[in-house]
Amino acid sequence: MNPSEWIDIKEGDGHPVEHFVIPPHYSKDLDRVLVSHGLIRDRVEKLAHLIAKDSSKPLVACCVLKGAHVFFAQLMENLKKLKNAEGKSIPLSFEFIKAKSYENDKSSGQIKLSLSEEDLKSFKGKDLLIVEDIVDTGRTMVALVERLKQYEPASVRVVSLLLKKTDRSNRYVPDYVGFAIPDLFVVGYCLDYNEYFRDLDHIAVISEHGKKAYAV
Ligand code: IMP
């Protein structure tokens, strides 16, 4: 996807937390709301339309856990109602992949993937759609796509809700991107900081207080 096709969120963008309903247990832990839940939902609907238009065969949608699960659910909810460019509905099947690479707010340099050999072999000849919450350095996604390609799928496409604009990027750009965001650590909409903030609907910037409160 080209930068002109995604929503670009700039440094300093966002809204005061007080303007939204957020769980009171996080009242001191957020700096600002970066992307509201309503805007996320609208953008997910559009991403589903773009994916449907480009799909000609059944899709194996692979959710990258845990962070992408809400995005995945809303994307599939939209996709199953849509038709492809030939006016046909798109048969969908689901896979769930665990990938973990972070501790606190820094990359640990370790990428752990969990997929059974049986599941991987079943990808041969299939059209895969990897559904990810955020691409930061790009290392997780490059490693995951390389690994999946070894099992000879017919195609692999990647949709990520967020793409972080960071100097640490390996320049990997997903096929579909919801929002490009500044180089900040964000939480909510199932994105976590040490497993906290998944229960926040909006995507928000964590505060220094929040980082200290939930550090491991
Ligand atoms: P990458 O390998 O650096 O692209 O990292 C991708 C993974 O890091 C994502 O799937 C997330 O789990 C995690 N991650 C990166 N940035 C953030 C963030 O701002 N908030 C929450 N998780 C993040």
Coordinates of C-alpha atoms and ligand atoms in Angstrom, one line a residue:
M1 CA 0.0 0.0 0.0
N2 CA 1.2 3.6 -0.7
P3 CA 1.2 6.3 2.0
S4 CA -1.5 8.1 0.1
E5 CA -3.8 5.1 0.7
W6 CA -3.6 5.1 4.5
I7 CA -4.6 7.5 7.2
D8 CA -1.5 9.4 8.4
I9 CA -1.5 10.3 12.1
K10 CA 1.0 13.0 12.9
E11 CA 3.2 13.7 15.9
G12 CA 1.1 15.8 18.3
D13 CA -2.2 14.5 16.9
G14 CA -4.8 13.1 19.4
H15 CA -7.4 14.1 21.9
P16 CA -7.5 14.7 25.7
V17 CA -8.4 11.5 27.5
E18 CA -11.1 13.4 29.4
H19 CA -13.1 13.8 26.2
F20 CA -13.7 10.0 26.0
V21 CA -15.1 7.3 28.2
I22 CA -12.2 5.2 29.4
P23 CA -12.0 2.6 32.2
P24 CA -11.4 4.5 35.4
H25 CA -8.6 2.2 36.4
Y26 CA -6.5 3.7 33.6
S27 CA -7.3 7.4 34.4
K28 CA -3.6 8.3 35.1
D29 CA -2.0 5.9 32.7
L30 CA -2.8 7.5 29.3
D31 CA -1.4 10.6 27.8
R32 CA -4.0 11.1 25.0
V33 CA -6.3 9.2 22.7
L34 CA -4.6 8.8 19.4
V35 CA -7.3 6.9 17.4
S36 CA -10.9 6.7 18.8
H37 CA -12.8 3.5 18.6
G38 CA -15.3 4.9 16.2
L39 CA -12.6 5.9 13.7
I40 CA -11.0 2.5 14.1
R41 CA -14.3 0.8 13.2
D42 CA -14.8 2.9 10.2
R43 CA -11.3 2.3 8.9
V44 CA -11.6 -1.5 9.5
E45 CA -14.8 -1.5 7.3
K46 CA -12.8 0.2 4.5
L47 CA -9.9 -2.2 4.9
A48 CA -12.4 -5.1 4.5
H49 CA -13.7 -3.5 1.2
L50 CA -10.1 -3.2 -0.2
I51 CA -9.3 -6.8 0.7
A52 CA -12.5 -8.1 -0.8
K53 CA -12.0 -6.3 -4.0
D54 CA -8.5 -8.0 -4.4
S55 CA -9.7 -11.5 -3.5
S56 CA -10.6 -14.1 -6.0
K57 CA -10.4 -17.4 -4.1
P58 CA -11.2 -18.6 -0.6
L59 CA -9.1 -16.9 2.1
V60 CA -7.3 -18.4 5.1
A61 CA -7.3 -15.5 7.5
C62 CA -4.4 -15.8 10.1
C63 CA -4.9 -13.8 13.2
V64 CA -1.6 -12.8 15.0
L65 CA -2.3 -13.2 18.7
K66 CA -3.0 -11.7 21.1
G67 CA -2.9 -8.1 19.9
A68 CA -4.8 -8.5 16.6
H69 CA -7.8 -10.5 17.9
V70 CA -10.3 -7.6 18.2
F71 CA -9.1 -6.2 14.8
F72 CA -9.4 -9.7 13.3
A73 CA -12.9 -10.2 14.6
Q74 CA -14.2 -6.9 13.3
L75 CA -12.4 -7.3 10.0
M76 CA -14.0 -10.8 9.5
E77 CA -17.4 -9.5 10.5
N78 CA -17.1 -7.0 7.6
L79 CA -15.4 -9.3 5.1
K80 CA -18.0 -12.1 5.4
K81 CA -20.7 -9.7 4.2
L82 CA -18.8 -8.5 1.2
K83 CA -18.3 -9.6 -2.4
N84 CA -15.2 -9.7 -4.5
A85 CA -14.6 -7.9 -7.8
E86 CA -16.6 -10.7 -9.7
G87 CA -19.6 -10.2 -7.4
K88 CA -18.9 -13.5 -5.4
S89 CA -18.8 -13.9 -1.6
I90 CA -15.4 -14.9 -0.2
P91 CA -15.3 -18.2 1.7
L92 CA -13.2 -17.6 4.9
S93 CA -11.4 -20.0 7.2
F94 CA -9.4 -18.9 10.3
E95 CA -6.0 -19.7 11.8
F96 CA -4.5 -18.3 15.0
I97 CA -0.8 -17.6 15.3
K98 CA 1.1 -16.5 18.5
A99 CA 4.0 -14.2 17.9
K100 CA 5.8 -12.4 20.8
S101 CA 8.7 -10.1 20.5
Y102 CA 8.4 -7.4 23.2
E103 CA 9.1 -6.9 26.9
N104 CA 8.1 -3.5 28.4
D105 CA 8.1 -1.1 25.5
K106 CA 11.4 -2.3 23.8
S107 CA 11.9 -5.0 21.3
S108 CA 13.6 -8.0 23.0
G109 CA 15.1 -9.1 19.7
Q110 CA 13.4 -12.5 20.2
I111 CA 10.6 -13.7 17.9
K112 CA 8.6 -16.6 19.1
L113 CA 6.1 -18.2 16.7
S114 CA 3.7 -21.0 17.6
L115 CA 2.1 -23.0 14.8
S116 CA 1.7 -26.8 14.5
E117 CA 3.4 -28.5 11.6
E118 CA 0.1 -29.9 10.6
D119 CA -1.5 -26.4 10.4
L120 CA 1.5 -25.1 8.4
K121 CA 1.4 -27.9 5.9
S122 CA -2.3 -27.2 5.3
F123 CA -1.4 -23.7 3.9
K124 CA 0.0 -25.3 0.7
G125 CA -1.7 -23.8 -2.4
K126 CA -4.0 -21.5 -0.2
D127 CA -4.4 -17.7 -0.3
L128 CA -3.3 -16.4 3.1
L129 CA -4.3 -13.1 4.7
I130 CA -2.2 -12.3 7.8
V131 CA -4.0 -10.0 10.2
E132 CA -1.6 -8.0 12.5
D133 CA -2.3 -5.2 15.0
I134 CA 0.9 -3.2 14.5
V135 CA 4.1 -3.3 12.4
D136 CA 6.9 -1.5 14.3
T137 CA 10.5 -2.5 13.2
G138 CA 8.9 -5.0 10.7
R139 CA 11.0 -7.9 12.0
T140 CA 8.1 -10.0 13.3
M141 CA 6.2 -9.7 10.0
V142 CA 9.3 -10.4 7.8
A143 CA 10.1 -13.5 9.9
L144 CA 6.5 -14.7 9.8
V145 CA 6.0 -14.2 6.1
E146 CA 9.3 -15.9 5.3
R147 CA 8.4 -18.9 7.5
L148 CA 4.9 -19.2 5.9
K149 CA 6.2 -19.0 2.4
Q150 CA 8.3 -22.2 3.0
Y151 CA 5.0 -24.0 3.1
E152 CA 4.1 -22.9 -0.5
P153 CA 0.9 -21.0 -0.1
A154 CA -0.5 -19.6 -3.4
S155 CA -0.2 -16.1 -2.0
V156 CA 0.4 -14.3 1.3
R157 CA -1.1 -10.8 1.9
V158 CA -0.7 -8.8 5.1
V159 CA -3.1 -6.4 6.7
S160 CA -1.9 -4.3 9.7
L161 CA -4.1 -1.9 11.5
L162 CA -1.1 0.3 12.4
L163 CA 2.2 1.0 10.9
K164 CA 4.7 2.8 13.1
K165 CA 6.8 5.5 11.5
T166 CA 10.2 4.7 13.0
D167 CA 13.8 4.9 12.1
R168 CA 14.2 1.4 13.4
S169 CA 12.0 0.1 10.5
N170 CA 13.4 -2.5 8.1
R171 CA 11.2 -0.7 5.5
Y172 CA 8.7 -3.6 5.4
V173 CA 5.2 -2.2 4.4
P174 CA 2.1 -4.4 4.6
D175 CA -0.3 -4.8 1.7
Y176 CA -3.0 -3.0 3.6
V177 CA -2.5 -0.4 6.4
G178 CA -5.2 1.2 8.5
F179 CA -3.2 4.1 10.1
A180 CA 0.4 5.2 10.1
I181 CA 1.3 6.5 13.6
P182 CA 4.2 8.4 15.1
D183 CA 7.0 6.5 16.9
L184 CA 5.2 6.2 20.2
F185 CA 4.2 3.3 22.3
V186 CA 0.4 2.8 22.0
V187 CA -2.1 0.7 23.8
G188 CA -5.8 -0.2 23.6
Y189 CA -8.0 -2.0 21.0
C190 CA -6.3 -5.1 22.3
L191 CA -2.7 -3.7 22.0
D192 CA -1.0 -4.2 25.4
Y193 CA 1.8 -3.0 27.6
N194 CA 2.8 -6.1 29.6
E195 CA -0.7 -7.5 29.1
Y196 CA -2.5 -4.4 30.4
F197 CA -4.7 -2.0 28.4
R198 CA -6.3 -4.7 26.2
D199 CA -9.6 -3.7 27.8
L200 CA -9.5 -0.2 26.4
D201 CA -11.5 0.5 23.2
H202 CA -9.5 3.4 21.9
I203 CA -5.9 3.4 20.7
A204 CA -4.1 5.7 23.2
V205 CA -0.6 6.9 24.0
I206 CA 0.6 5.5 27.3
S207 CA 1.8 8.0 29.9
E208 CA 5.0 7.9 32.0
H209 CA 2.8 7.1 35.0
G210 CA 1.3 4.1 33.1
K211 CA 4.7 2.9 32.0
K212 CA 5.9 2.8 35.6
A213 CA 2.7 1.4 37.0
Y214 CA 2.7 -1.6 34.7
A215 CA 6.4 -2.3 34.2
V216 CA 7.6 -5.8 34.8
Ligands
IMP1 P1 8.0 -5.5 15.2 O1 8.6 -6.9 15.0 O2 9.0 -4.5 15.8 O3 7.4 -5.0 13.9 O4 6.9 -5.6 16.3 C1 5.7 -6.1 16.1 C2 5.0 -6.5 17.4 O5 5.5 -5.7 18.5 C3 3.6 -6.2 17.4 O6 2.9 -7.3 17.0 C4 3.2 -5.9 18.8 O7 3.0 -7.0 19.6 C5 4.5 -5.2 19.4 N1 4.4 -3.8 19.4 C6 5.2 -2.9 18.7 N2 4.9 -1.6 18.9 C7 3.9 -1.7 19.8 C8 3.1 -0.6 20.5 O8 3.3 0.6 20.3 N3 2.2 -1.1 21.4 C9 2.0 -2.4 21.6 N4 2.7 -3.4 21.0 C10 3.6 -3.0 20.2

